[in-house]
Amino acid sequence: MELKWLEDVLSLSSTLSFSRAARERNITQSALSRRVKQLEDWLGSPLFDRSSYPIRLTEAGRTFLPRAQEILRQVQGARQELRQMHEIATETLIFSTLNTLSLTYFPGLIRRMEERLGPLKTRFCEQRSSFDGNVALLDRGECDFLLTYAHEAVLPELDPERFTHRRLGAERAIPVSIPDGSGEPLHAFRSGDAPVRLLSYGSSTFFARRLAQLFAERPTPLVTVYENPMSIGLKAMVLAGRGVAWVPESLIVEELRSGQLVPAADTSWYITAEIRLYRPRQQGRLPVEQFWTALGESGLPARPQGAARAPVAAIA
């Protein structure tokens, strides 16, 4: 029996959908189905009734579910306790962060903080492809800080009584395309026109959720031709001429400046997100407290480094 089987069952029991649970677990639907079946074989009883839609827990599944939750809590608690014992002996600051911010904002943040605190030791938790996955790393105590995008309509699901945050700046995501021969967007994005070739974040990332809200507010004919939860992967496909993607400004400064990419829509289609750093309210290790205090006293860059250098004319 493997712990990931228990995690699969918990995900499936909450979504009651193999496709949604597979996305949440970042595996294929067939792999999820196979692993759930392996656990059922190991237990000797089916946990889900697959004959109904949506699927539902069997009586055995309802009996097993709280036990699976308790097993995972105990294992994760023991793991965290041992990790804390190790980390207390070090000065390493542990971050969970969204992929784009790890490339664009994090290096400048650490450089600025080292100007106040001296050399810092930092490391990332294992990054998750989903927004909730990265948030969960902080919620479970596997990191000291969560560096994330946030918007009033797409906020991390963290208990405000247990966690606090600082607003560090802001970032815009811009719909971009390669230009045609006259310098206009090859894949122009205009509401009501013919379907636009969309390069999508899928459904589980921050920008995926924010864009879903935007499209719901402003219905637009779209045809999704590619999905990738990583902004840098979507940027590569835009440069290959495959369609339109909303890419964080900090990742495309040089391409906008050189004309390799052009805005595919007017500025009303741009989306803005806050950059936030979350942490537990409970007092942590001395390096964590020193970092947090210095953060409150520092004049931090309002935008990721690349975005700060972008000329307004190139993105307006």
PDB file of N, CA and C in Angstrom, residues 236-273:
ATOM      1  N   ALA A 236       6.206  30.199 -25.020  1.00  0.00           N
ATOM      2  CA  ALA A 236       6.892  29.518 -26.123  1.00  0.00           C
ATOM      3  C   ALA A 236       5.926  29.214 -27.265  1.00  0.00           C
ATOM      4  N   MET A 237       4.706  28.822 -26.922  1.00  0.00           N
ATOM      5  CA  MET A 237       3.733  28.508 -27.957  1.00  0.00           C
ATOM      6  C   MET A 237       3.214  29.760 -28.654  1.00  0.00           C
ATOM      7  N   VAL A 238       3.112  30.856 -27.923  1.00  0.00           N
ATOM      8  CA  VAL A 238       2.748  32.122 -28.569  1.00  0.00           C
ATOM      9  C   VAL A 238       3.822  32.499 -29.589  1.00  0.00           C
ATOM     10  N   LEU A 239       5.078  32.402 -29.195  1.00  0.00           N
ATOM     11  CA  LEU A 239       6.180  32.734 -30.098  1.00  0.00           C
ATOM     12  C   LEU A 239       6.209  31.819 -31.319  1.00  0.00           C
ATOM     13  N   ALA A 240       5.664  30.614 -31.160  1.00  0.00           N
ATOM     14  CA  ALA A 240       5.589  29.697 -32.288  1.00  0.00           C
ATOM     15  C   ALA A 240       4.393  29.995 -33.191  1.00  0.00           C
ATOM     16  N   GLY A 241       3.610  31.016 -32.826  1.00  0.00           N
ATOM     17  CA  GLY A 241       2.496  31.430 -33.663  1.00  0.00           C
ATOM     18  C   GLY A 241       1.250  30.605 -33.521  1.00  0.00           C
ATOM     19  N   ARG A 242       1.097  29.910 -32.376  1.00  0.00           N
ATOM     20  CA  ARG A 242      -0.018  28.979 -32.235  1.00  0.00           C
ATOM     21  C   ARG A 242      -1.310  29.632 -31.761  1.00  0.00           C
ATOM     22  N   GLY A 243      -1.250  30.860 -31.252  1.00  0.00           N
ATOM     23  CA  GLY A 243      -2.472  31.503 -30.803  1.00  0.00           C
ATOM     24  C   GLY A 243      -2.195  32.608 -29.800  1.00  0.00           C
ATOM     25  N   VAL A 244      -3.211  32.887 -28.954  1.00  0.00           N
ATOM     26  CA  VAL A 244      -3.152  33.959 -27.961  1.00  0.00           C
ATOM     27  C   VAL A 244      -3.042  33.353 -26.571  1.00  0.00           C
ATOM     28  N   ALA A 245      -2.208  33.956 -25.731  1.00  0.00           N
ATOM     29  CA  ALA A 245      -2.128  33.570 -24.322  1.00  0.00           C
ATOM     30  C   ALA A 245      -1.971  34.814 -23.472  1.00  0.00           C
ATOM     31  N   TRP A 246      -2.500  34.737 -22.258  1.00  0.00           N
ATOM     32  CA  TRP A 246      -2.281  35.805 -21.271  1.00  0.00           C
ATOM     33  C   TRP A 246      -0.977  35.479 -20.541  1.00  0.00           C
ATOM     34  N   VAL A 247       0.046  36.280 -20.772  1.00  0.00           N
ATOM     35  CA  VAL A 247       1.371  35.996 -20.223  1.00  0.00           C
ATOM     36  C   VAL A 247       1.764  37.118 -19.264  1.00  0.00           C
ATOM     37  N   PRO A 248       2.277  36.789 -18.070  1.00  0.00           N
ATOM     38  CA  PRO A 248       2.726  37.838 -17.157  1.00  0.00           C
ATOM     39  C   PRO A 248       3.728  38.767 -17.834  1.00  0.00           C
ATOM     40  N   GLU A 249       3.519  40.026 -17.631  1.00  0.00           N
ATOM     41  CA  GLU A 249       4.316  41.075 -18.283  1.00  0.00           C
ATOM     42  C   GLU A 249       5.814  40.894 -18.085  1.00  0.00           C
ATOM     43  N   SER A 250       6.187  40.444 -16.888  1.00  0.00           N
ATOM     44  CA  SER A 250       7.611  40.323 -16.575  1.00  0.00           C
ATOM     45  C   SER A 250       8.314  39.280 -17.424  1.00  0.00           C
ATOM     46  N   LEU A 251       7.559  38.360 -18.025  1.00  0.00           N
ATOM     47  CA  LEU A 251       8.165  37.312 -18.841  1.00  0.00           C
ATOM     48  C   LEU A 251       8.347  37.719 -20.301  1.00  0.00           C
ATOM     49  N   ILE A 252       7.745  38.831 -20.708  1.00  0.00           N
ATOM     50  CA  ILE A 252       7.736  39.159 -22.139  1.00  0.00           C
ATOM     51  C   ILE A 252       8.204  40.583 -22.418  1.00  0.00           C
ATOM     52  N   VAL A 253       8.948  41.169 -21.503  1.00  0.00           N
ATOM     53  CA  VAL A 253       9.411  42.547 -21.687  1.00  0.00           C
ATOM     54  C   VAL A 253      10.215  42.701 -22.977  1.00  0.00           C
ATOM     55  N   GLU A 254      11.213  41.843 -23.143  1.00  0.00           N
ATOM     56  CA  GLU A 254      12.081  41.981 -24.313  1.00  0.00           C
ATOM     57  C   GLU A 254      11.322  41.685 -25.607  1.00  0.00           C
ATOM     58  N   GLU A 255      10.428  40.729 -25.569  1.00  0.00           N
ATOM     59  CA  GLU A 255       9.668  40.377 -26.773  1.00  0.00           C
ATOM     60  C   GLU A 255       8.716  41.502 -27.174  1.00  0.00           C
ATOM     61  N   LEU A 256       8.126  42.186 -26.195  1.00  0.00           N
ATOM     62  CA  LEU A 256       7.283  43.335 -26.513  1.00  0.00           C
ATOM     63  C   LEU A 256       8.122  44.486 -27.052  1.00  0.00           C
ATOM     64  N   ARG A 257       9.268  44.687 -26.447  1.00  0.00           N
ATOM     65  CA  ARG A 257      10.139  45.787 -26.854  1.00  0.00           C
ATOM     66  C   ARG A 257      10.659  45.582 -28.274  1.00  0.00           C
ATOM     67  N   SER A 258      11.001  44.343 -28.612  1.00  0.00           N
ATOM     68  CA  SER A 258      11.565  44.062 -29.930  1.00  0.00           C
ATOM     69  C   SER A 258      10.500  43.882 -31.002  1.00  0.00           C
ATOM     70  N   GLY A 259       9.233  43.726 -30.593  1.00  0.00           N
ATOM     71  CA  GLY A 259       8.174  43.519 -31.560  1.00  0.00           C
ATOM     72  C   GLY A 259       7.936  42.058 -31.904  1.00  0.00           C
ATOM     73  N   GLN A 260       8.659  41.137 -31.243  1.00  0.00           N
ATOM     74  CA  GLN A 260       8.381  39.714 -31.472  1.00  0.00           C
ATOM     75  C   GLN A 260       6.961  39.350 -31.058  1.00  0.00           C
ATOM     76  N   LEU A 261       6.476  40.022 -30.017  1.00  0.00           N
ATOM     77  CA  LEU A 261       5.106  39.840 -29.558  1.00  0.00           C
ATOM     78  C   LEU A 261       4.422  41.191 -29.506  1.00  0.00           C
ATOM     79  N   VAL A 262       3.097  41.190 -29.729  1.00  0.00           N
ATOM     80  CA  VAL A 262       2.313  42.417 -29.634  1.00  0.00           C
ATOM     81  C   VAL A 262       1.046  42.105 -28.838  1.00  0.00           C
ATOM     82  N   PRO A 263       0.492  43.109 -28.146  1.00  0.00           N
ATOM     83  CA  PRO A 263      -0.787  42.880 -27.453  1.00  0.00           C
ATOM     84  C   PRO A 263      -1.845  42.434 -28.446  1.00  0.00           C
ATOM     85  N   ALA A 264      -2.614  41.434 -28.058  1.00  0.00           N
ATOM     86  CA  ALA A 264      -3.639  40.878 -28.943  1.00  0.00           C
ATOM     87  C   ALA A 264      -5.012  41.479 -28.681  1.00  0.00           C
ATOM     88  N   ALA A 265      -5.114  42.364 -27.691  1.00  0.00           N
ATOM     89  CA  ALA A 265      -6.391  42.983 -27.354  1.00  0.00           C
ATOM     90  C   ALA A 265      -6.119  44.322 -26.689  1.00  0.00           C
ATOM     91  N   ASP A 266      -7.167  45.139 -26.524  1.00  0.00           N
ATOM     92  CA  ASP A 266      -6.980  46.427 -25.856  1.00  0.00           C
ATOM     93  C   ASP A 266      -6.799  46.207 -24.360  1.00  0.00           C
ATOM     94  N   THR A 267      -6.449  47.270 -23.656  1.00  0.00           N
ATOM     95  CA  THR A 267      -6.064  47.146 -22.245  1.00  0.00           C
ATOM     96  C   THR A 267      -7.211  46.712 -21.342  1.00  0.00           C
ATOM     97  N   SER A 268      -8.450  46.812 -21.816  1.00  0.00           N
ATOM     98  CA  SER A 268      -9.572  46.353 -20.976  1.00  0.00           C
ATOM     99  C   SER A 268      -9.535  44.850 -20.771  1.00  0.00           C
ATOM    100  N   TRP A 269      -8.752  44.141 -21.596  1.00  0.00           N
ATOM    101  CA  TRP A 269      -8.622  42.695 -21.465  1.00  0.00           C
ATOM    102  C   TRP A 269      -7.406  42.302 -20.631  1.00  0.00           C
ATOM    103  N   TYR A 270      -6.601  43.253 -20.210  1.00  0.00           N
ATOM    104  CA  TYR A 270      -5.471  42.925 -19.348  1.00  0.00           C
ATOM    105  C   TYR A 270      -6.009  42.544 -17.969  1.00  0.00           C
ATOM    106  N   ILE A 271      -5.317  41.670 -17.269  1.00  0.00           N
ATOM    107  CA  ILE A 271      -5.714  41.344 -15.901  1.00  0.00           C
ATOM    108  C   ILE A 271      -4.542  41.651 -14.963  1.00  0.00           C
ATOM    109  N   THR A 272      -4.891  42.161 -13.795  1.00  0.00           N
ATOM    110  CA  THR A 272      -3.885  42.547 -12.809  1.00  0.00           C
ATOM    111  C   THR A 272      -4.037  41.685 -11.559  1.00  0.00           C
ATOM    112  N   ALA A 273      -2.914  41.303 -11.005  1.00  0.00           N
ATOM    113  CA  ALA A 273      -2.917  40.500  -9.783  1.00  0.00           C
ATOM    114  C   ALA A 273      -1.942  41.108  -8.780  1.00  0.00           C
TER     115      ALA A 273
END
